[in-house]
Amino acid sequence: MSIQRIESVTYGVADVAAGIRFFDDIGLEKVEEGSQRASFRTPVNQFIHVRDIGDASLPKSPESGSTMREIVWGVDSQASLDALGAELSRDREVSATPDGTLHTRDETGFAIAFAVSKPIEAKVEPHAQNSFGATGRLNRRFQKIPKPHPLRLAHAVFLIRPEGGDKACDFYLNRVGLKLTDAAGHLGKFMRVPGIADHHSLLLMWIRKIPVKFDHIAFEMRGFDDVMSTGPYMEERGWKPTWGPGRQPLGCHMFWHFDNPCGGEVEFFTDMDRFDDTWEPVTWQGSPGSPWTLDDQIPKMENQARVPAKP
Ligand SMILES: [Fe+2]
């Protein structure tokens, strides 16, 4: 079985109008809108569904209020989906909807689902750039980026209790098929889909003070200028920045986070570290420190010794 990517995310939202305006503003294509609902699509055919918090058809969340209600992961084939369904049915309830999607829950109680992935190609023109010894933009000026243009939905992050945290991660690593990239003892585990992949597709992060919580989803942007242009664009429309801009200590992506009225935050990022299946997971005893940041919330600890994770 081979898990590929996040296929869709569904939110249950108290202020549906604000949720729709938010995803409109971040530049996703709106493909459906009703009185208390809307759906948006990324250029590579992933979906964000905004639904009313009282919609009885939504899976329950362990968290109250506006939040993510289900995340659907895409797999590479019907055979993979069947195998995954059989595997997960060994110890939990797995139900199927008429479209073939399999629905269940992870170890923390978050609603998750699986479907055959339906990616489409997105034609992306990189910004022409000049650098020492290479002229990519001659006799023309850099063009202002008029509005955000997310390319794909790349990762999700949940906050869970550290007690049982390893078991929660083992479910995704040993049953679902994600790979461990970094285990940060102080923070949580960064897991990615197989193949050449982002540093993380899923982060389960330890939280000690509050109950479990959906934290954020992240959209990959075309480059540095897109992230830096998106920040002020969102602020001008009244959306609240929460973290960044800067580069993350692990994953090393350049990022900027905003509050999402649908629940949690949305991250805009670019240039995340990538790994393939030859990568040996690393255990961190502390934060490696941010390469750079304009936000002093990011820990600026000195590099710590790296210790290979136990198999
Ligand atoms: Fe993130």
mmCIF file of C-alpha atoms and ligand atoms in Angstrom:
data_model
loop_
_atom_site.group_PDB
_atom_site.id
_atom_site.type_symbol
_atom_site.label_atom_id
_atom_site.label_comp_id
_atom_site.label_asym_id
_atom_site.label_seq_id
_atom_site.Cartn_x
_atom_site.Cartn_y
_atom_site.Cartn_z
ATOM 1 C CA MET A 1 0.000 0.000 0.000
ATOM 2 C CA SER A 2 1.287 3.443 -0.787
ATOM 3 C CA ILE A 3 -0.041 6.616 0.688
ATOM 4 C CA GLN A 4 0.486 9.597 -1.596
ATOM 5 C CA ARG A 5 -0.768 12.882 -0.178
ATOM 6 C CA ILE A 6 -3.611 14.688 1.559
ATOM 7 C CA GLU A 7 -6.634 14.460 -0.706
ATOM 8 C CA SER A 8 -9.098 16.681 1.131
ATOM 9 C CA VAL A 9 -9.874 18.399 4.406
ATOM 10 C CA THR A 10 -13.345 19.086 5.795
ATOM 11 C CA TYR A 11 -14.074 21.758 8.387
ATOM 12 C CA GLY A 12 -17.122 22.269 10.591
ATOM 13 C CA VAL A 13 -17.382 26.040 11.008
ATOM 14 C CA ALA A 14 -19.428 28.388 13.199
ATOM 15 C CA ASP A 15 -19.023 31.394 10.881
ATOM 16 C CA VAL A 16 -19.336 29.780 7.464
ATOM 17 C CA ALA A 17 -19.297 33.115 5.625
ATOM 18 C CA ALA A 18 -15.939 34.027 7.196
ATOM 19 C CA GLY A 19 -14.569 30.581 6.361
ATOM 20 C CA ILE A 20 -15.574 30.940 2.728
ATOM 21 C CA ARG A 21 -14.098 34.429 2.526
ATOM 22 C CA PHE A 22 -10.824 33.158 4.020
ATOM 23 C CA PHE A 23 -10.308 30.386 1.462
ATOM 24 C CA ASP A 24 -11.420 32.754 -1.312
ATOM 25 C CA ASP A 25 -8.765 35.216 -0.158
ATOM 26 C CA ILE A 26 -5.949 32.673 -0.076
ATOM 27 C CA GLY A 27 -6.523 32.074 -3.782
ATOM 28 C CA LEU A 28 -8.085 28.635 -4.031
ATOM 29 C CA GLU A 29 -10.585 27.879 -6.799
ATOM 30 C CA LYS A 30 -14.135 27.798 -5.478
ATOM 31 C CA VAL A 31 -15.866 24.816 -7.082
ATOM 32 C CA GLU A 32 -19.128 24.758 -5.121
ATOM 33 C CA GLU A 33 -21.056 27.196 -2.915
ATOM 34 C CA GLY A 34 -24.374 26.838 -1.104
ATOM 35 C CA SER A 35 -26.088 28.684 1.710
ATOM 36 C CA GLN A 36 -23.986 27.111 4.469
ATOM 37 C CA ARG A 37 -21.208 25.417 2.549
ATOM 38 C CA ALA A 38 -18.500 25.775 -0.048
ATOM 39 C CA SER A 39 -15.735 23.662 -1.530
ATOM 40 C CA PHE A 40 -12.385 24.799 -2.880
ATOM 41 C CA ARG A 41 -9.787 23.060 -5.026
ATOM 42 C CA THR A 42 -6.011 23.321 -5.293
ATOM 43 C CA PRO A 43 -4.373 23.319 -8.738
ATOM 44 C CA VAL A 44 -3.461 19.628 -8.245
ATOM 45 C CA ASN A 45 -7.040 18.590 -7.405
ATOM 46 C CA GLN A 46 -7.166 18.507 -3.624
ATOM 47 C CA PHE A 47 -10.243 19.846 -1.848
ATOM 48 C CA ILE A 48 -11.119 22.009 1.123
ATOM 49 C CA HIS A 49 -14.727 21.628 2.250
ATOM 50 C CA VAL A 50 -16.226 24.333 4.479
ATOM 51 C CA ARG A 51 -19.371 23.089 6.198
ATOM 52 C CA ASP A 52 -21.684 24.379 8.901
ATOM 53 C CA ILE A 53 -20.653 23.324 12.395
ATOM 54 C CA GLY A 54 -24.140 21.860 12.900
ATOM 55 C CA ASP A 55 -24.010 19.643 9.803
ATOM 56 C CA ALA A 56 -25.022 16.260 11.213
ATOM 57 C CA SER A 57 -23.257 14.399 8.409
ATOM 58 C CA LEU A 58 -19.816 15.542 9.616
ATOM 59 C CA PRO A 59 -17.705 13.170 11.710
ATOM 60 C CA LYS A 60 -17.395 14.243 15.331
ATOM 61 C CA SER A 61 -14.142 15.823 16.487
ATOM 62 C CA PRO A 62 -12.438 15.352 19.862
ATOM 63 C CA GLU A 63 -12.232 19.160 19.869
ATOM 64 C CA SER A 64 -15.165 21.574 20.263
ATOM 65 C CA GLY A 65 -15.818 24.696 18.180
ATOM 66 C CA SER A 66 -14.788 25.374 14.605
ATOM 67 C CA THR A 67 -12.188 22.839 13.568
ATOM 68 C CA MET A 68 -11.134 20.201 11.084
ATOM 69 C CA ARG A 69 -13.655 17.378 11.057
ATOM 70 C CA GLU A 70 -11.994 14.931 8.679
ATOM 71 C CA ILE A 71 -8.803 14.576 6.683
ATOM 72 C CA VAL A 72 -8.778 12.276 3.646
ATOM 73 C CA TRP A 73 -5.472 10.718 2.606
ATOM 74 C CA GLY A 74 -4.984 9.571 -0.981
ATOM 75 C CA VAL A 75 -3.472 6.190 -1.868
ATOM 76 C CA ASP A 76 -2.053 5.078 -5.206
ATOM 77 C CA SER A 77 -4.596 2.429 -6.283
ATOM 78 C CA GLN A 78 -7.811 0.613 -5.449
ATOM 79 C CA ALA A 79 -5.717 -2.414 -4.422
ATOM 80 C CA SER A 80 -3.831 -0.242 -1.929
ATOM 81 C CA LEU A 81 -7.098 1.135 -0.596
ATOM 82 C CA ASP A 82 -8.529 -2.368 -0.178
ATOM 83 C CA ALA A 83 -5.376 -3.545 1.609
ATOM 84 C CA LEU A 84 -5.397 -0.542 3.917
ATOM 85 C CA GLY A 85 -9.075 -1.089 4.717
ATOM 86 C CA ALA A 86 -8.410 -4.731 5.577
ATOM 87 C CA GLU A 87 -5.450 -3.795 7.761
ATOM 88 C CA LEU A 88 -7.242 -1.078 9.714
ATOM 89 C CA SER A 89 -10.396 -3.179 10.132
ATOM 90 C CA ARG A 90 -8.385 -5.544 12.335
ATOM 91 C CA ASP A 91 -8.752 -3.259 15.354
ATOM 92 C CA ARG A 92 -11.154 -0.413 14.514
ATOM 93 C CA GLU A 93 -14.395 0.336 12.760
ATOM 94 C CA VAL A 94 -13.937 1.207 9.094
ATOM 95 C CA SER A 95 -16.954 2.341 7.079
ATOM 96 C CA ALA A 96 -17.251 3.038 3.355
ATOM 97 C CA THR A 97 -19.275 5.762 1.651
ATOM 98 C CA PRO A 98 -20.777 5.189 -1.833
ATOM 99 C CA ASP A 99 -17.825 6.957 -3.489
ATOM 100 C CA GLY A 100 -15.527 4.246 -2.096
ATOM 101 C CA THR A 101 -13.867 6.423 0.564
ATOM 102 C CA LEU A 102 -12.995 4.515 3.753
ATOM 103 C CA HIS A 103 -13.615 6.343 7.036
ATOM 104 C CA THR A 104 -12.128 5.553 10.435
ATOM 105 C CA ARG A 105 -10.312 7.193 13.364
ATOM 106 C CA ASP A 106 -6.695 7.423 14.427
ATOM 107 C CA GLU A 107 -5.340 6.601 17.899
ATOM 108 C CA THR A 108 -6.193 10.085 19.185
ATOM 109 C CA GLY A 109 -9.767 9.967 17.905
ATOM 110 C CA PHE A 110 -9.374 12.318 14.952
ATOM 111 C CA ALA A 111 -11.538 11.329 11.976
ATOM 112 C CA ILE A 112 -9.412 10.187 9.057
ATOM 113 C CA ALA A 113 -10.330 8.668 5.726
ATOM 114 C CA PHE A 114 -8.661 7.117 2.692
ATOM 115 C CA ALA A 115 -9.469 7.270 -1.020
ATOM 116 C CA VAL A 116 -7.725 6.607 -4.317
ATOM 117 C CA SER A 117 -5.736 9.747 -5.096
ATOM 118 C CA LYS A 118 -6.795 11.774 -8.142
ATOM 119 C CA PRO A 119 -3.938 14.167 -8.851
ATOM 120 C CA ILE A 120 -3.864 16.403 -11.890
ATOM 121 C CA GLU A 121 -0.818 18.124 -13.354
ATOM 122 C CA ALA A 122 -0.447 21.787 -12.561
ATOM 123 C CA LYS A 123 1.625 23.930 -14.867
ATOM 124 C CA VAL A 124 3.729 26.191 -12.675
ATOM 125 C CA GLU A 125 5.960 28.886 -14.118
ATOM 126 C CA PRO A 126 8.768 29.623 -11.667
ATOM 127 C CA HIS A 127 9.741 33.250 -11.161
ATOM 128 C CA ALA A 128 12.637 34.212 -13.398
ATOM 129 C CA GLN A 129 15.496 35.125 -11.088
ATOM 130 C CA ASN A 130 18.922 36.626 -11.411
ATOM 131 C CA SER A 131 21.827 35.276 -9.417
ATOM 132 C CA PHE A 132 25.612 35.409 -9.602
ATOM 133 C CA GLY A 133 26.610 33.979 -12.960
ATOM 134 C CA ALA A 134 23.037 33.362 -14.142
ATOM 135 C CA THR A 135 20.650 35.871 -15.724
ATOM 136 C CA GLY A 136 17.067 34.676 -15.692
ATOM 137 C CA ARG A 137 15.421 38.083 -16.055
ATOM 138 C CA LEU A 138 16.932 40.500 -18.574
ATOM 139 C CA ASN A 139 15.582 43.891 -19.631
ATOM 140 C CA ARG A 140 12.457 43.487 -17.561
ATOM 141 C CA ARG A 141 11.467 44.254 -13.988
ATOM 142 C CA PHE A 142 10.359 41.870 -11.284
ATOM 143 C CA GLN A 143 6.559 41.748 -11.423
ATOM 144 C CA LYS A 144 4.504 42.273 -8.307
ATOM 145 C CA ILE A 145 2.533 39.134 -7.315
ATOM 146 C CA PRO A 146 -1.070 40.415 -7.274
ATOM 147 C CA LYS A 147 -2.692 37.722 -5.100
ATOM 148 C CA PRO A 148 -1.857 34.421 -3.368
ATOM 149 C CA HIS A 149 -1.655 31.312 -5.492
ATOM 150 C CA PRO A 150 -1.253 28.124 -3.413
ATOM 151 C CA LEU A 151 0.002 25.168 -5.443
ATOM 152 C CA ARG A 152 -0.913 22.227 -3.242
ATOM 153 C CA LEU A 153 -2.024 21.178 0.208
ATOM 154 C CA ALA A 154 1.121 19.640 1.619
ATOM 155 C CA HIS A 155 0.884 18.803 5.314
ATOM 156 C CA ALA A 156 -1.234 18.786 8.451
ATOM 157 C CA VAL A 157 -0.327 19.146 12.120
ATOM 158 C CA PHE A 158 -2.215 17.943 15.183
ATOM 159 C CA LEU A 159 -1.472 18.589 18.855
ATOM 160 C CA ILE A 160 -1.800 15.471 20.991
ATOM 161 C CA ARG A 161 -0.945 14.416 24.519
ATOM 162 C CA PRO A 162 2.661 13.233 24.967
ATOM 163 C CA GLU A 163 1.395 10.240 26.943
ATOM 164 C CA GLY A 164 0.568 7.768 24.209
ATOM 165 C CA GLY A 165 2.269 9.962 21.636
ATOM 166 C CA ASP A 166 4.557 7.207 20.383
ATOM 167 C CA LYS A 167 1.580 4.862 19.970
ATOM 168 C CA ALA A 168 -0.309 7.541 18.035
ATOM 169 C CA CYS A 169 2.674 7.959 15.686
ATOM 170 C CA ASP A 170 3.223 4.203 15.357
ATOM 171 C CA PHE A 171 -0.294 3.926 13.928
ATOM 172 C CA TYR A 172 0.661 6.202 11.033
ATOM 173 C CA LEU A 173 4.139 4.682 10.639
ATOM 174 C CA ASN A 174 3.318 0.976 10.956
ATOM 175 C CA ARG A 175 -0.284 0.768 9.784
ATOM 176 C CA VAL A 176 -0.871 3.668 7.378
ATOM 177 C CA GLY A 177 2.590 3.629 5.795
ATOM 178 C CA LEU A 178 4.097 7.031 6.545
ATOM 179 C CA LYS A 179 7.887 7.297 7.051
ATOM 180 C CA LEU A 180 9.621 8.884 10.026
ATOM 181 C CA THR A 181 11.910 11.798 9.102
ATOM 182 C CA ASP A 182 12.735 13.393 12.461
ATOM 183 C CA ALA A 183 11.780 12.484 16.010
ATOM 184 C CA ALA A 184 12.054 15.527 18.240
ATOM 185 C CA GLY A 185 11.785 14.412 21.835
ATOM 186 C CA HIS A 186 10.716 17.844 23.031
ATOM 187 C CA LEU A 187 8.228 18.381 20.216
ATOM 188 C CA GLY A 188 6.812 15.346 18.397
ATOM 189 C CA LYS A 189 7.356 13.257 15.272
ATOM 190 C CA PHE A 190 7.632 14.460 11.695
ATOM 191 C CA MET A 191 6.283 11.883 9.217
ATOM 192 C CA ARG A 192 6.190 11.928 5.438
ATOM 193 C CA VAL A 193 4.701 9.958 2.576
ATOM 194 C CA PRO A 194 7.047 7.465 0.834
ATOM 195 C CA GLY A 195 9.128 8.318 -2.228
ATOM 196 C CA ILE A 196 10.742 11.710 -2.761
ATOM 197 C CA ALA A 197 8.718 13.746 -0.328
ATOM 198 C CA ASP A 198 8.541 16.814 1.870
ATOM 199 C CA HIS A 199 10.196 16.596 5.287
ATOM 200 C CA HIS A 200 6.730 16.076 6.711
ATOM 201 C CA SER A 201 3.225 15.368 5.468
ATOM 202 C CA LEU A 202 1.985 14.919 9.030
ATOM 203 C CA LEU A 203 3.336 16.187 12.336
ATOM 204 C CA LEU A 204 1.937 14.927 15.606
ATOM 205 C CA MET A 205 3.116 17.420 18.152
ATOM 206 C CA TRP A 206 3.052 16.979 21.906
ATOM 207 C CA ILE A 207 0.915 19.412 23.884
ATOM 208 C CA ARG A 208 0.851 19.407 27.666
ATOM 209 C CA LYS A 209 -1.490 22.197 28.741
ATOM 210 C CA ILE A 210 -4.679 21.692 26.739
ATOM 211 C CA PRO A 211 -6.629 18.759 25.314
ATOM 212 C CA VAL A 212 -5.912 17.494 21.809
ATOM 213 C CA LYS A 213 -6.252 20.060 19.053
ATOM 214 C CA PHE A 214 -6.051 20.385 15.310
ATOM 215 C CA ASP A 215 -3.235 22.849 14.660
ATOM 216 C CA HIS A 216 -2.833 23.699 10.964
ATOM 217 C CA ILE A 217 -2.716 22.736 7.326
ATOM 218 C CA ALA A 218 -0.017 24.068 5.019
ATOM 219 C CA PHE A 219 -0.058 25.145 1.397
ATOM 220 C CA GLU A 220 3.052 25.108 -0.745
ATOM 221 C CA MET A 221 3.643 28.355 -2.615
ATOM 222 C CA ARG A 222 5.735 28.940 -5.732
ATOM 223 C CA GLY A 223 8.614 30.629 -3.941
ATOM 224 C CA PHE A 224 9.915 33.079 -1.366
ATOM 225 C CA ASP A 225 8.288 36.103 -3.010
ATOM 226 C CA ASP A 226 4.888 34.397 -2.983
ATOM 227 C CA VAL A 227 5.056 33.771 0.763
ATOM 228 C CA MET A 228 6.289 37.292 1.469
ATOM 229 C CA SER A 229 3.573 38.798 -0.770
ATOM 230 C CA THR A 230 0.814 36.635 0.691
ATOM 231 C CA GLY A 231 1.431 37.869 4.259
ATOM 232 C CA PRO A 232 0.616 41.555 3.642
ATOM 233 C CA TYR A 233 -2.187 40.590 1.237
ATOM 234 C CA MET A 234 -3.920 38.590 3.962
ATOM 235 C CA GLU A 235 -3.294 41.253 6.616
ATOM 236 C CA GLU A 236 -4.871 43.910 4.389
ATOM 237 C CA ARG A 237 -8.008 41.764 4.263
ATOM 238 C CA GLY A 238 -8.179 41.528 8.038
ATOM 239 C CA TRP A 239 -6.682 38.092 8.596
ATOM 240 C CA LYS A 240 -4.405 37.744 11.591
ATOM 241 C CA PRO A 241 -0.823 36.549 11.212
ATOM 242 C CA THR A 242 0.191 34.242 14.035
ATOM 243 C CA TRP A 243 3.733 33.102 13.317
ATOM 244 C CA GLY A 244 6.524 34.070 10.959
ATOM 245 C CA PRO A 245 7.853 34.865 8.533
ATOM 246 C CA GLY A 246 10.934 32.755 9.024
ATOM 247 C CA ARG A 247 12.503 29.384 8.339
ATOM 248 C CA GLN A 248 11.550 26.436 10.494
ATOM 249 C CA PRO A 249 14.230 24.609 12.481
ATOM 250 C CA LEU A 250 13.065 21.204 11.144
ATOM 251 C CA GLY A 251 11.878 20.972 7.552
ATOM 252 C CA CYS A 252 13.722 24.281 7.056
ATOM 253 C CA HIS A 253 10.851 25.669 4.991
ATOM 254 C CA MET A 254 10.247 29.371 4.733
ATOM 255 C CA PHE A 255 6.810 29.991 6.273
ATOM 256 C CA TRP A 256 4.120 32.381 7.449
ATOM 257 C CA HIS A 257 1.100 31.299 9.519
ATOM 258 C CA PHE A 258 -2.374 32.884 9.712
ATOM 259 C CA ASP A 259 -5.399 32.259 11.901
ATOM 260 C CA ASN A 260 -8.074 30.321 10.051
ATOM 261 C CA PRO A 261 -11.722 31.084 10.972
ATOM 262 C CA CYS A 262 -12.501 27.467 10.096
ATOM 263 C CA GLY A 263 -10.225 26.275 12.898
ATOM 264 C CA GLY A 264 -6.510 26.203 13.624
ATOM 265 C CA GLU A 265 -4.195 28.031 11.291
ATOM 266 C CA VAL A 266 -3.134 27.982 7.663
ATOM 267 C CA GLU A 267 0.527 28.028 6.787
ATOM 268 C CA PHE A 268 1.937 29.332 3.529
ATOM 269 C CA PHE A 269 5.371 27.864 2.849
ATOM 270 C CA THR A 270 8.039 27.247 0.264
ATOM 271 C CA ASP A 271 11.334 25.403 -0.081
ATOM 272 C CA MET A 272 10.908 22.606 2.460
ATOM 273 C CA ASP A 273 13.677 19.985 2.801
ATOM 274 C CA ARG A 274 12.886 16.790 0.880
ATOM 275 C CA PHE A 275 13.897 13.193 1.538
ATOM 276 C CA ASP A 276 13.612 9.792 -0.089
ATOM 277 C CA ASP A 277 13.287 6.270 1.277
ATOM 278 C CA THR A 278 17.056 5.988 1.931
ATOM 279 C CA TRP A 279 16.802 8.606 4.699
ATOM 280 C CA GLU A 280 17.631 7.368 8.205
ATOM 281 C CA PRO A 281 15.411 9.042 10.808
ATOM 282 C CA VAL A 282 17.121 11.352 13.247
ATOM 283 C CA THR A 283 16.292 11.921 16.901
ATOM 284 C CA TRP A 284 16.805 15.444 18.164
ATOM 285 C CA GLN A 285 17.537 16.208 21.789
ATOM 286 C CA GLY A 286 16.624 19.874 21.311
ATOM 287 C CA SER A 287 15.752 22.312 18.572
ATOM 288 C CA PRO A 288 18.430 22.778 15.891
ATOM 289 C CA GLY A 289 17.480 26.458 15.793
ATOM 290 C CA SER A 290 15.918 28.457 13.001
ATOM 291 C CA PRO A 291 18.188 29.306 10.033
ATOM 292 C CA TRP A 292 16.649 32.805 10.163
ATOM 293 C CA THR A 293 13.475 34.394 11.402
ATOM 294 C CA LEU A 294 11.732 37.742 11.684
ATOM 295 C CA ASP A 295 9.647 36.294 14.528
ATOM 296 C CA ASP A 296 11.282 35.749 17.896
ATOM 297 C CA GLN A 297 8.756 33.036 18.847
ATOM 298 C CA ILE A 298 10.896 30.534 16.983
ATOM 299 C CA PRO A 299 13.418 29.010 19.395
ATOM 300 C CA LYS A 300 16.929 30.104 18.607
ATOM 301 C CA MET A 301 18.747 27.323 20.406
ATOM 302 C CA GLU A 302 22.193 26.259 19.373
ATOM 303 C CA ASN A 303 22.581 23.114 17.320
ATOM 304 C CA GLN A 304 22.262 19.993 19.426
ATOM 305 C CA ALA A 305 23.931 16.628 18.965
ATOM 306 C CA ARG A 306 22.029 14.311 16.654
ATOM 307 C CA VAL A 307 21.406 10.718 17.662
ATOM 308 C CA PRO A 308 20.021 8.151 15.159
ATOM 309 C CA ALA A 309 16.524 7.047 16.151
ATOM 310 C CA LYS A 310 15.983 3.515 17.391
ATOM 311 C CA PRO A 311 14.410 1.298 14.696
HETATM 312 FE FE FE B 1 3.506 23.426 9.104
#
